[in-house]
Short mmCIF file of C-alpha atoms and ligand atoms in Angstrom, two decimals:
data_model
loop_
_atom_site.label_atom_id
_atom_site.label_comp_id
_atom_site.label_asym_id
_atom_site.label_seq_id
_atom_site.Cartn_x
_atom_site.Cartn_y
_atom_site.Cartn_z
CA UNK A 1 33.51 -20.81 -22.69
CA UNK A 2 33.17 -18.08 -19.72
CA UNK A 3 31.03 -15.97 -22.23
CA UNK A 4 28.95 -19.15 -23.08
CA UNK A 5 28.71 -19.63 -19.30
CA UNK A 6 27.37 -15.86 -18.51
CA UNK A 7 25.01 -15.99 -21.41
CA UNK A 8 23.47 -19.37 -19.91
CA UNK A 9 23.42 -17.65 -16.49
CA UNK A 10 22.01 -14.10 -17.57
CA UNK A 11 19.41 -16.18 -20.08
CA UNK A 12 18.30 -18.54 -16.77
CA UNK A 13 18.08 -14.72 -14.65
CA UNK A 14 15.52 -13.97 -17.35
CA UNK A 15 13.74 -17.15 -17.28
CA UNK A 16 13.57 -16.99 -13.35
CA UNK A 17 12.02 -13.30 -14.04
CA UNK A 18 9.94 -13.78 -16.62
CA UNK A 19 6.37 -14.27 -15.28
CA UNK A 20 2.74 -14.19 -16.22
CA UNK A 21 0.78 -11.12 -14.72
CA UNK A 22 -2.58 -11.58 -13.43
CA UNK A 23 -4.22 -10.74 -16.72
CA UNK A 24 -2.04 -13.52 -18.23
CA UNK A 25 -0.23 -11.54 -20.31
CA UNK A 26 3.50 -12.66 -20.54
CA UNK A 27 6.38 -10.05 -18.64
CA UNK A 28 9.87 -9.94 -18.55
CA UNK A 29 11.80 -8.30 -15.28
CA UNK A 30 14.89 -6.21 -15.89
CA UNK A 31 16.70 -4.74 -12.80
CA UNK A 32 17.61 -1.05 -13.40
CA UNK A 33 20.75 -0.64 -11.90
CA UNK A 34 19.97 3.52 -12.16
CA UNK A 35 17.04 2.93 -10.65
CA UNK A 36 18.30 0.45 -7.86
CA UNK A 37 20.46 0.83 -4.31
CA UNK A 38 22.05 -1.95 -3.27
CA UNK A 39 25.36 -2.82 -1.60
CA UNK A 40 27.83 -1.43 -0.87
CA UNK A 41 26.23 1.31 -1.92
CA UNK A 42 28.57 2.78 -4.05
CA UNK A 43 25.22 4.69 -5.76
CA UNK A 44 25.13 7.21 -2.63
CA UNK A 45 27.72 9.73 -2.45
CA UNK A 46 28.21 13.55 -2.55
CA UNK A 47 29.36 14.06 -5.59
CA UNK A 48 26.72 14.80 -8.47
CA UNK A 49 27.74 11.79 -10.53
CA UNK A 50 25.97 9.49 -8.08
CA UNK A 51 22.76 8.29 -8.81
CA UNK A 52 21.36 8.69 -4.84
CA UNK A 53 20.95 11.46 -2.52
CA UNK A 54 20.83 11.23 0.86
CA UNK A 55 18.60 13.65 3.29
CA UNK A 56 18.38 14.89 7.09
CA UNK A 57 19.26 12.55 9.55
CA UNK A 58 19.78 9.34 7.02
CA UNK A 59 23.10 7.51 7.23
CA UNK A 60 24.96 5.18 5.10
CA UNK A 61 26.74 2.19 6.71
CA UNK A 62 27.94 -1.17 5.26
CA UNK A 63 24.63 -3.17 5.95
CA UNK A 64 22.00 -0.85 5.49
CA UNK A 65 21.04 2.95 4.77
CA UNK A 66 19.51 3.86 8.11
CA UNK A 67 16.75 6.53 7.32
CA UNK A 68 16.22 7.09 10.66
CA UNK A 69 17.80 6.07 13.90
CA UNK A 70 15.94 5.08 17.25
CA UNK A 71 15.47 8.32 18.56
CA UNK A 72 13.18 11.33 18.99
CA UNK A 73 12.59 14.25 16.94
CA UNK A 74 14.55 12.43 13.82
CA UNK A 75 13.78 12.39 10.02
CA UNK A 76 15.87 11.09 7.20
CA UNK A 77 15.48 10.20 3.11
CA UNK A 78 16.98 8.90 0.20
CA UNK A 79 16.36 10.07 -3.51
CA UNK A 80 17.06 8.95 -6.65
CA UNK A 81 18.79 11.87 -8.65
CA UNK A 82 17.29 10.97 -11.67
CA UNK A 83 13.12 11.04 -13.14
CA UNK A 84 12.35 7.45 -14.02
CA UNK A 85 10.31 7.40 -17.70
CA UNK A 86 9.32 3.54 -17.13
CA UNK A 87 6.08 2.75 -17.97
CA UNK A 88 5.47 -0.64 -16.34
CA UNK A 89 7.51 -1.44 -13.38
CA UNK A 90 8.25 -3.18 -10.41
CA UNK A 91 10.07 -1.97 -7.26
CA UNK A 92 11.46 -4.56 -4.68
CA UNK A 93 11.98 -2.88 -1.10
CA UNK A 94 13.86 -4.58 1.51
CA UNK A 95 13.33 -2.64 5.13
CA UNK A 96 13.90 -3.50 8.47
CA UNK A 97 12.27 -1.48 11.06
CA UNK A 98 13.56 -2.12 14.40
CA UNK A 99 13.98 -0.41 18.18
CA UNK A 100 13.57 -0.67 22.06
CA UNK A 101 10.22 0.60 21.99
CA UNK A 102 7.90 -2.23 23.44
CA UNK A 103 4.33 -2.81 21.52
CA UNK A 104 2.82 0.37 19.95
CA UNK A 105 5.15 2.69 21.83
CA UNK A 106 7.48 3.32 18.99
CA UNK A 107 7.10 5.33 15.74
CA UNK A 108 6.27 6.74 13.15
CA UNK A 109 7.52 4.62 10.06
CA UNK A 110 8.63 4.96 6.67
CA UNK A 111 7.39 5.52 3.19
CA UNK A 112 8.34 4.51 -0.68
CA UNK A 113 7.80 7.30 -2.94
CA UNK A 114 7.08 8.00 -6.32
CA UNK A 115 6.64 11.48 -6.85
CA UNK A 116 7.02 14.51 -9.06
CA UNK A 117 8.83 16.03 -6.00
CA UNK A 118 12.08 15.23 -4.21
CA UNK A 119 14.37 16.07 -1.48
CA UNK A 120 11.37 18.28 0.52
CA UNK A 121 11.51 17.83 4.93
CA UNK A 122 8.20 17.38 5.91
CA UNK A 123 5.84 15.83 8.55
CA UNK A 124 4.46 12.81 5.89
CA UNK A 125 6.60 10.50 7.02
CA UNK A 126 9.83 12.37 6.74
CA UNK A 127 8.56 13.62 3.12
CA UNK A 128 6.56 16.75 2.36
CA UNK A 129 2.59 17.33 2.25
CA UNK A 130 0.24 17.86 -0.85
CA UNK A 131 2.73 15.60 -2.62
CA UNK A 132 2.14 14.40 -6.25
CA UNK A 133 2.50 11.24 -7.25
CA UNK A 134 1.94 7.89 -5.21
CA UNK A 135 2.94 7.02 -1.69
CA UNK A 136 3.52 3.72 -0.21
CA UNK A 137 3.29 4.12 4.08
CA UNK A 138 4.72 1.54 6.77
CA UNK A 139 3.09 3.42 9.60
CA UNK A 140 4.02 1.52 13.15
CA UNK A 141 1.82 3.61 14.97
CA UNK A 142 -1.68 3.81 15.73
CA UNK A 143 -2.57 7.75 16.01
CA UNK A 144 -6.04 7.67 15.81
CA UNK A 145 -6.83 5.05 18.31
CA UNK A 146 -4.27 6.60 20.72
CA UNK A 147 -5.98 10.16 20.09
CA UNK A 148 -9.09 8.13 20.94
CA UNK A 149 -7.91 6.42 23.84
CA UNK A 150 -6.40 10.00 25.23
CA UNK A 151 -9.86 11.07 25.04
CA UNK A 152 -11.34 8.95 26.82
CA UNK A 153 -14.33 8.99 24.02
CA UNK A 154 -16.42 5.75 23.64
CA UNK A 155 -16.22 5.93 19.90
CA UNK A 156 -14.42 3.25 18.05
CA UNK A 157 -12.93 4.16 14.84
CA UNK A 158 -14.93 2.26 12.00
CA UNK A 159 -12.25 0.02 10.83
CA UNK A 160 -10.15 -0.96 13.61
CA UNK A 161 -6.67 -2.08 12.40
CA UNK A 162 -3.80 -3.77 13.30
CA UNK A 163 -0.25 -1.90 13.63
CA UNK A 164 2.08 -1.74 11.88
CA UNK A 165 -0.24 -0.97 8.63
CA UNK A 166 0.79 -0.53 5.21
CA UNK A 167 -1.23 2.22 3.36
CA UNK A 168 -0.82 3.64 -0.55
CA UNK A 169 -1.74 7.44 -1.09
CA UNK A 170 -2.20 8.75 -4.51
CA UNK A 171 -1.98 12.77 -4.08
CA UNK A 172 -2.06 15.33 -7.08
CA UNK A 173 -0.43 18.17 -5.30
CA UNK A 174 -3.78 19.86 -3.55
CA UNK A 175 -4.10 16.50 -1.06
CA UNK A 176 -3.16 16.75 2.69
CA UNK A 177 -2.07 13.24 4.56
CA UNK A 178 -3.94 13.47 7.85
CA UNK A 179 -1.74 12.06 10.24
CA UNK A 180 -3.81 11.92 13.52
CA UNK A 181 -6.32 9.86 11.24
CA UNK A 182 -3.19 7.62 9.75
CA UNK A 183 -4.26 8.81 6.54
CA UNK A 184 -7.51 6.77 6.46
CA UNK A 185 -9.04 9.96 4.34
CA UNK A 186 -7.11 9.20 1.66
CA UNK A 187 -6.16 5.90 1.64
CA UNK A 188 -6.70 3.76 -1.49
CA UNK A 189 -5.79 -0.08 -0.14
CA UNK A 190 -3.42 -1.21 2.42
CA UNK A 191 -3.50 -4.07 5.10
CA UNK A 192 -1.57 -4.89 8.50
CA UNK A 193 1.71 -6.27 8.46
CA UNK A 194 3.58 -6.93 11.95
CA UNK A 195 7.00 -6.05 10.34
CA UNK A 196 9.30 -4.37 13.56
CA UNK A 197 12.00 -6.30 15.49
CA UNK A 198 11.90 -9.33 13.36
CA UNK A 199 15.01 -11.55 12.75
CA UNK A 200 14.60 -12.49 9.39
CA UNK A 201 14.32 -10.27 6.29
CA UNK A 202 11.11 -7.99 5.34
CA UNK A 203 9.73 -6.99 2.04
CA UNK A 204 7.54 -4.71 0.18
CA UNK A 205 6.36 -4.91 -3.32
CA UNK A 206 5.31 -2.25 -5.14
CA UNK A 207 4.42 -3.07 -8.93
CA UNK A 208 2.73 -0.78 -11.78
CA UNK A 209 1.32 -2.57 -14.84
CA UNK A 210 -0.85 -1.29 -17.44
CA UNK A 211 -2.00 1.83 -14.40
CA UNK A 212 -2.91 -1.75 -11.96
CA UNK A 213 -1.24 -0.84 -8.71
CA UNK A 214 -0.43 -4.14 -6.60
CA UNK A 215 1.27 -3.74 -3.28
CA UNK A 216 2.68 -7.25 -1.61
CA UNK A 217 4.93 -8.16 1.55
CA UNK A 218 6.84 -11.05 2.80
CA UNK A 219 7.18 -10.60 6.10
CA UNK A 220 7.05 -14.21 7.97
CA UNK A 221 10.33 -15.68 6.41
CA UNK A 222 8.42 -18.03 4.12
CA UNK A 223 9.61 -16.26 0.90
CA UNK A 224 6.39 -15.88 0.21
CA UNK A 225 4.75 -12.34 -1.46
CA UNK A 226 0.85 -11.59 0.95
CA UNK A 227 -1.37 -9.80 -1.45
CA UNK A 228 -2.06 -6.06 0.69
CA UNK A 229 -4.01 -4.26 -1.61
CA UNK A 230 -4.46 -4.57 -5.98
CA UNK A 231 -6.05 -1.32 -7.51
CA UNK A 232 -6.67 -0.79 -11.57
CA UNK A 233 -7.19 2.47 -12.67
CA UNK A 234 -4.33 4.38 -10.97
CA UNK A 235 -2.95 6.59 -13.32
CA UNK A 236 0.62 7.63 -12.51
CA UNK A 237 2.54 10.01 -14.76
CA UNK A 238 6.18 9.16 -16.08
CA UNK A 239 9.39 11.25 -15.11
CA UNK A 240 8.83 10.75 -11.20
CA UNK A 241 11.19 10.31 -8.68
CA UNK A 242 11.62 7.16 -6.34
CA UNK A 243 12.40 7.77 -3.13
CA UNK A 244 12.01 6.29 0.53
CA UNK A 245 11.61 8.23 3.90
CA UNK A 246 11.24 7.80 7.70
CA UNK A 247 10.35 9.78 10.80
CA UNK A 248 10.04 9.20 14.38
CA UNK A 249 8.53 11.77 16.81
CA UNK A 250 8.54 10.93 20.71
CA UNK A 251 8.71 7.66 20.12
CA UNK A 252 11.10 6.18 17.61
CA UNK A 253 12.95 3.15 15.67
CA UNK A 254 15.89 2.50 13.60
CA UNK A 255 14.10 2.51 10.49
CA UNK A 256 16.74 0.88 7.96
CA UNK A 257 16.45 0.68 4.25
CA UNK A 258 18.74 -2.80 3.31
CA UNK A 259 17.95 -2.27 -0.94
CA UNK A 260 15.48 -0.88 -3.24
CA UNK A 261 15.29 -3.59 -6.52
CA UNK A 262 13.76 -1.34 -9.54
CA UNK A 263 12.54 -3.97 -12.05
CA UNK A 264 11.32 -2.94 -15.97
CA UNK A 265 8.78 -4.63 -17.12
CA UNK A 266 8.27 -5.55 -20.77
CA UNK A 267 4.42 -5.48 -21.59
CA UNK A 268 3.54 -6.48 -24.78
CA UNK A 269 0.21 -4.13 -25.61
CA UNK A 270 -2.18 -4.30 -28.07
CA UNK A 271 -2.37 -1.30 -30.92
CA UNK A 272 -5.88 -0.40 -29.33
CA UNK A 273 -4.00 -0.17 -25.70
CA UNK A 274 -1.60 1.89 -26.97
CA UNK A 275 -4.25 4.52 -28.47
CA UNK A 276 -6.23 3.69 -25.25
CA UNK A 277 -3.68 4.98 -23.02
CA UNK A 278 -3.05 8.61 -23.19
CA UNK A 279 -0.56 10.51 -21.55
CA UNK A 280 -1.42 11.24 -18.09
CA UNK A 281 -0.45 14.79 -16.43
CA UNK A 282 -2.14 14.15 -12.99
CA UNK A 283 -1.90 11.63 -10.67
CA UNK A 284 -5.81 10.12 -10.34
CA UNK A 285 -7.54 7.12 -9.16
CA UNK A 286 -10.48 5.86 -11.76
CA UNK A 287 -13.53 5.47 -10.03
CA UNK A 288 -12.27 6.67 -6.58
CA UNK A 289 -12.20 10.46 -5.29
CA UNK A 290 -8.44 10.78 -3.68
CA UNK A 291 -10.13 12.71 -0.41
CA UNK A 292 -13.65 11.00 1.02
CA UNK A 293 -15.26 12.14 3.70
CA UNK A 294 -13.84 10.40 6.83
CA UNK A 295 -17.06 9.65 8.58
CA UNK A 296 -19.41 9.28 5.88
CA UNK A 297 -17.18 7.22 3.48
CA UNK A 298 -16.02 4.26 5.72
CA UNK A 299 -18.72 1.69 6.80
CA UNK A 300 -22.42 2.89 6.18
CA UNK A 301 -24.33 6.05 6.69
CA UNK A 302 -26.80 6.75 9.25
CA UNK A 303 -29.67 7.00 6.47
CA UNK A 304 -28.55 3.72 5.03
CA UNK A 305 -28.53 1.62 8.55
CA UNK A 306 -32.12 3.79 8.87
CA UNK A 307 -33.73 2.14 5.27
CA UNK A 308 -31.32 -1.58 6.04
CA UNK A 309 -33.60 -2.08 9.43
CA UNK A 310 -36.66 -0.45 8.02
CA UNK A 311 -36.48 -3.02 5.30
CA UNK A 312 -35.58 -5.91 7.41
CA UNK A 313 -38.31 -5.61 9.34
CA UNK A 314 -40.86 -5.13 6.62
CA UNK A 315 -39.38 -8.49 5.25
CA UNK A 316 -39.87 -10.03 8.57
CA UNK A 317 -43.30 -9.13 8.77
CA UNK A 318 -44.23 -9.96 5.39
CA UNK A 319 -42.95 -13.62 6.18
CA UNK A 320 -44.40 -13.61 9.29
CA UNK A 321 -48.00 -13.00 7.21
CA UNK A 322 -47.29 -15.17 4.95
CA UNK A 323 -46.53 -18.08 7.21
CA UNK A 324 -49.84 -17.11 9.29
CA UNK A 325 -51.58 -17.42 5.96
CA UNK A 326 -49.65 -21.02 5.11
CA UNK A 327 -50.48 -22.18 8.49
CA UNK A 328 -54.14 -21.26 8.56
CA UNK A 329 -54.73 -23.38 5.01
CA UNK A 330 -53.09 -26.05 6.19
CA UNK A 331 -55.01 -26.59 9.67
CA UNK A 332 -58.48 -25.80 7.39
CA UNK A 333 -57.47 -28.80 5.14
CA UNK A 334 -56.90 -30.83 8.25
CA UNK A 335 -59.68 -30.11 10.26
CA UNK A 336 -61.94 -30.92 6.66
CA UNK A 337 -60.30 -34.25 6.61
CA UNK A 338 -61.38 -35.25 10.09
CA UNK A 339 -65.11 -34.55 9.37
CA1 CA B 1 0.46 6.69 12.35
#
């Protein structure tokens, strides 16, 4: 009867999982418990047996792995020991970044990895530079418009966003983050999500599917997933390492890590999409170079505002003739039906 009972419950799980993606193609979730870190956290330990590892400054207490607590100068990880050979997945993060610092004067957030690299310090949110693989950023704090600000320049960056601001990074190794720019260089999606010192709980979505990355949150307590930013094309090898990272520099936050969720997803693909989809080696973007040219590759160039007024006012002249033109007719006509 129990059995009966457990094979109801585990076959209503998979119902509850099993969704349509936005091709319509029929999934099926499966947590990974390897994959996943959840209380109590039995996963993290010292020993090698354990399927975690813990870095700098992180912590492990009964509610939460703090990455990073709220103070200067600190940086903090957690890795997962082993490479994960999924093809299609789905990783469920739940965070909670939180700390005295009043509006914009607290930093520097923290990052979900997936990379061919683990366990390396470094100034990428906690996580080393020229990094391979794909990076998911909660970054609380707005460098650039503070650099600009400090300046005292006139010039407004060309997309002004809203902190916090969740950014994905695809690097292949030879890629720097620029972190007085908040990584706008490089970034391949991302939106604003006003996640710190909130009382109820705070997502992040990561999910891979047939090389379509889709990042959502649920962030206002609705239980709700916000699309943030849905990319096909992004070719991520296999064997990579999840992990997730914080930093804080003179300002700070507790930046706490409450579970990471790793999900399988059963795809069922066509013979075709199997042939179609080789192995990949390097991390790449279709369609996209991973490093544009700040200046030139947000909003318009100066020759293309140059040939958008040029034309506009050719366009407003020609009307203008043509109206003239219309006009003149009409009042001929007129004036031939009064005499
Ligand atoms: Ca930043």
């Amino acid at each position: 009867m129990a059995r009966m009972m457990v094979a109801t419950y585990l076959m209503f799980i998979a119902y509850l999982h099993s969704s349509l993606s936005d091709d319509g193609h029929e999934m099926e979730e499966f947590l990974k418990r390897e994959y996943s870190l959840t209380k109590p956290y039995q996963a993290i330990g010292v020993s090698g047996s354990s399927h975690w590892e813990l870095m700098g400054d992180a912590m492990v207490t009964t509610d939460q792995v703090r990455l990073t607590p709220d103070m200067q100068s600190k940086q903090g990880a957690v890795w997962s020991r082993m490479p994960c050979h999924l093809k299609d997945w789905e990783l469920q993060v739940h965070f909670k970044i939180h700390g005295q610092g009043k509006k914009n004067l607290n930093g520097d957030g923290l990052a979900v990895w997936y990379t061919k690299e683990r366990m390396q310090k470094g100034p990428v949110f906690g996580n080393k530079d020229f990094f391979t693989g794909l990076g998911v950023f909660v970054d609380t704090y707005p460098n650039e418009e503070k650099h600009i600000e400090a300046q005292k320049k006139r010039y407004t960056p060309r997309t002004q966003r809203i902190f916090p601001y969740v950014l994905a990074m695809v690097g292949n190794g030879s890629i720097t983050y620029d972190h007085e720019r908040d990584g706008r260089p490089t970034e391949i999606g991302g939106c604003n999500a006003m996640v710190r010192n909130l009382k109820h709980d705070t997502f992040l979505f990561i999910r891979y599917v047939r090389r379509r990355l889709t990042v959502m949150i649920d962030i206002d307590g609705q239980h709700e997933w916000r699309d943030c930013l849905d990319i096909p094309g992004v070719r991520l090898p296999m064997g990579y390492y999840f992990g997730a990272s914080a930093i804080t520099g003179d300002l700070s936050d507790n930046h706490d890590l409450i579970s990471l969720k790793l999900y399988q997803l059963t795809v069922l693909r066509s013979k075709q999409e199997e042939e179609d989809e080789e192995e990949v080696t390097i991390p790449s973007v279709d369609n996209m170079e991973l490093h544009r040219n700040y200046y030139e590759g947000e909003g318009m160039s100066g020759i293309a505002i140059f040939f958008t007024v040029l034309f506009s006012m050719l366009g407003l002249f020609l009307l203008i003739v043509v109206g003239l033109v219309v006009y003149s007719h009409w009042n001929e006509s007129r004036r031939k039906r009064f005499y």
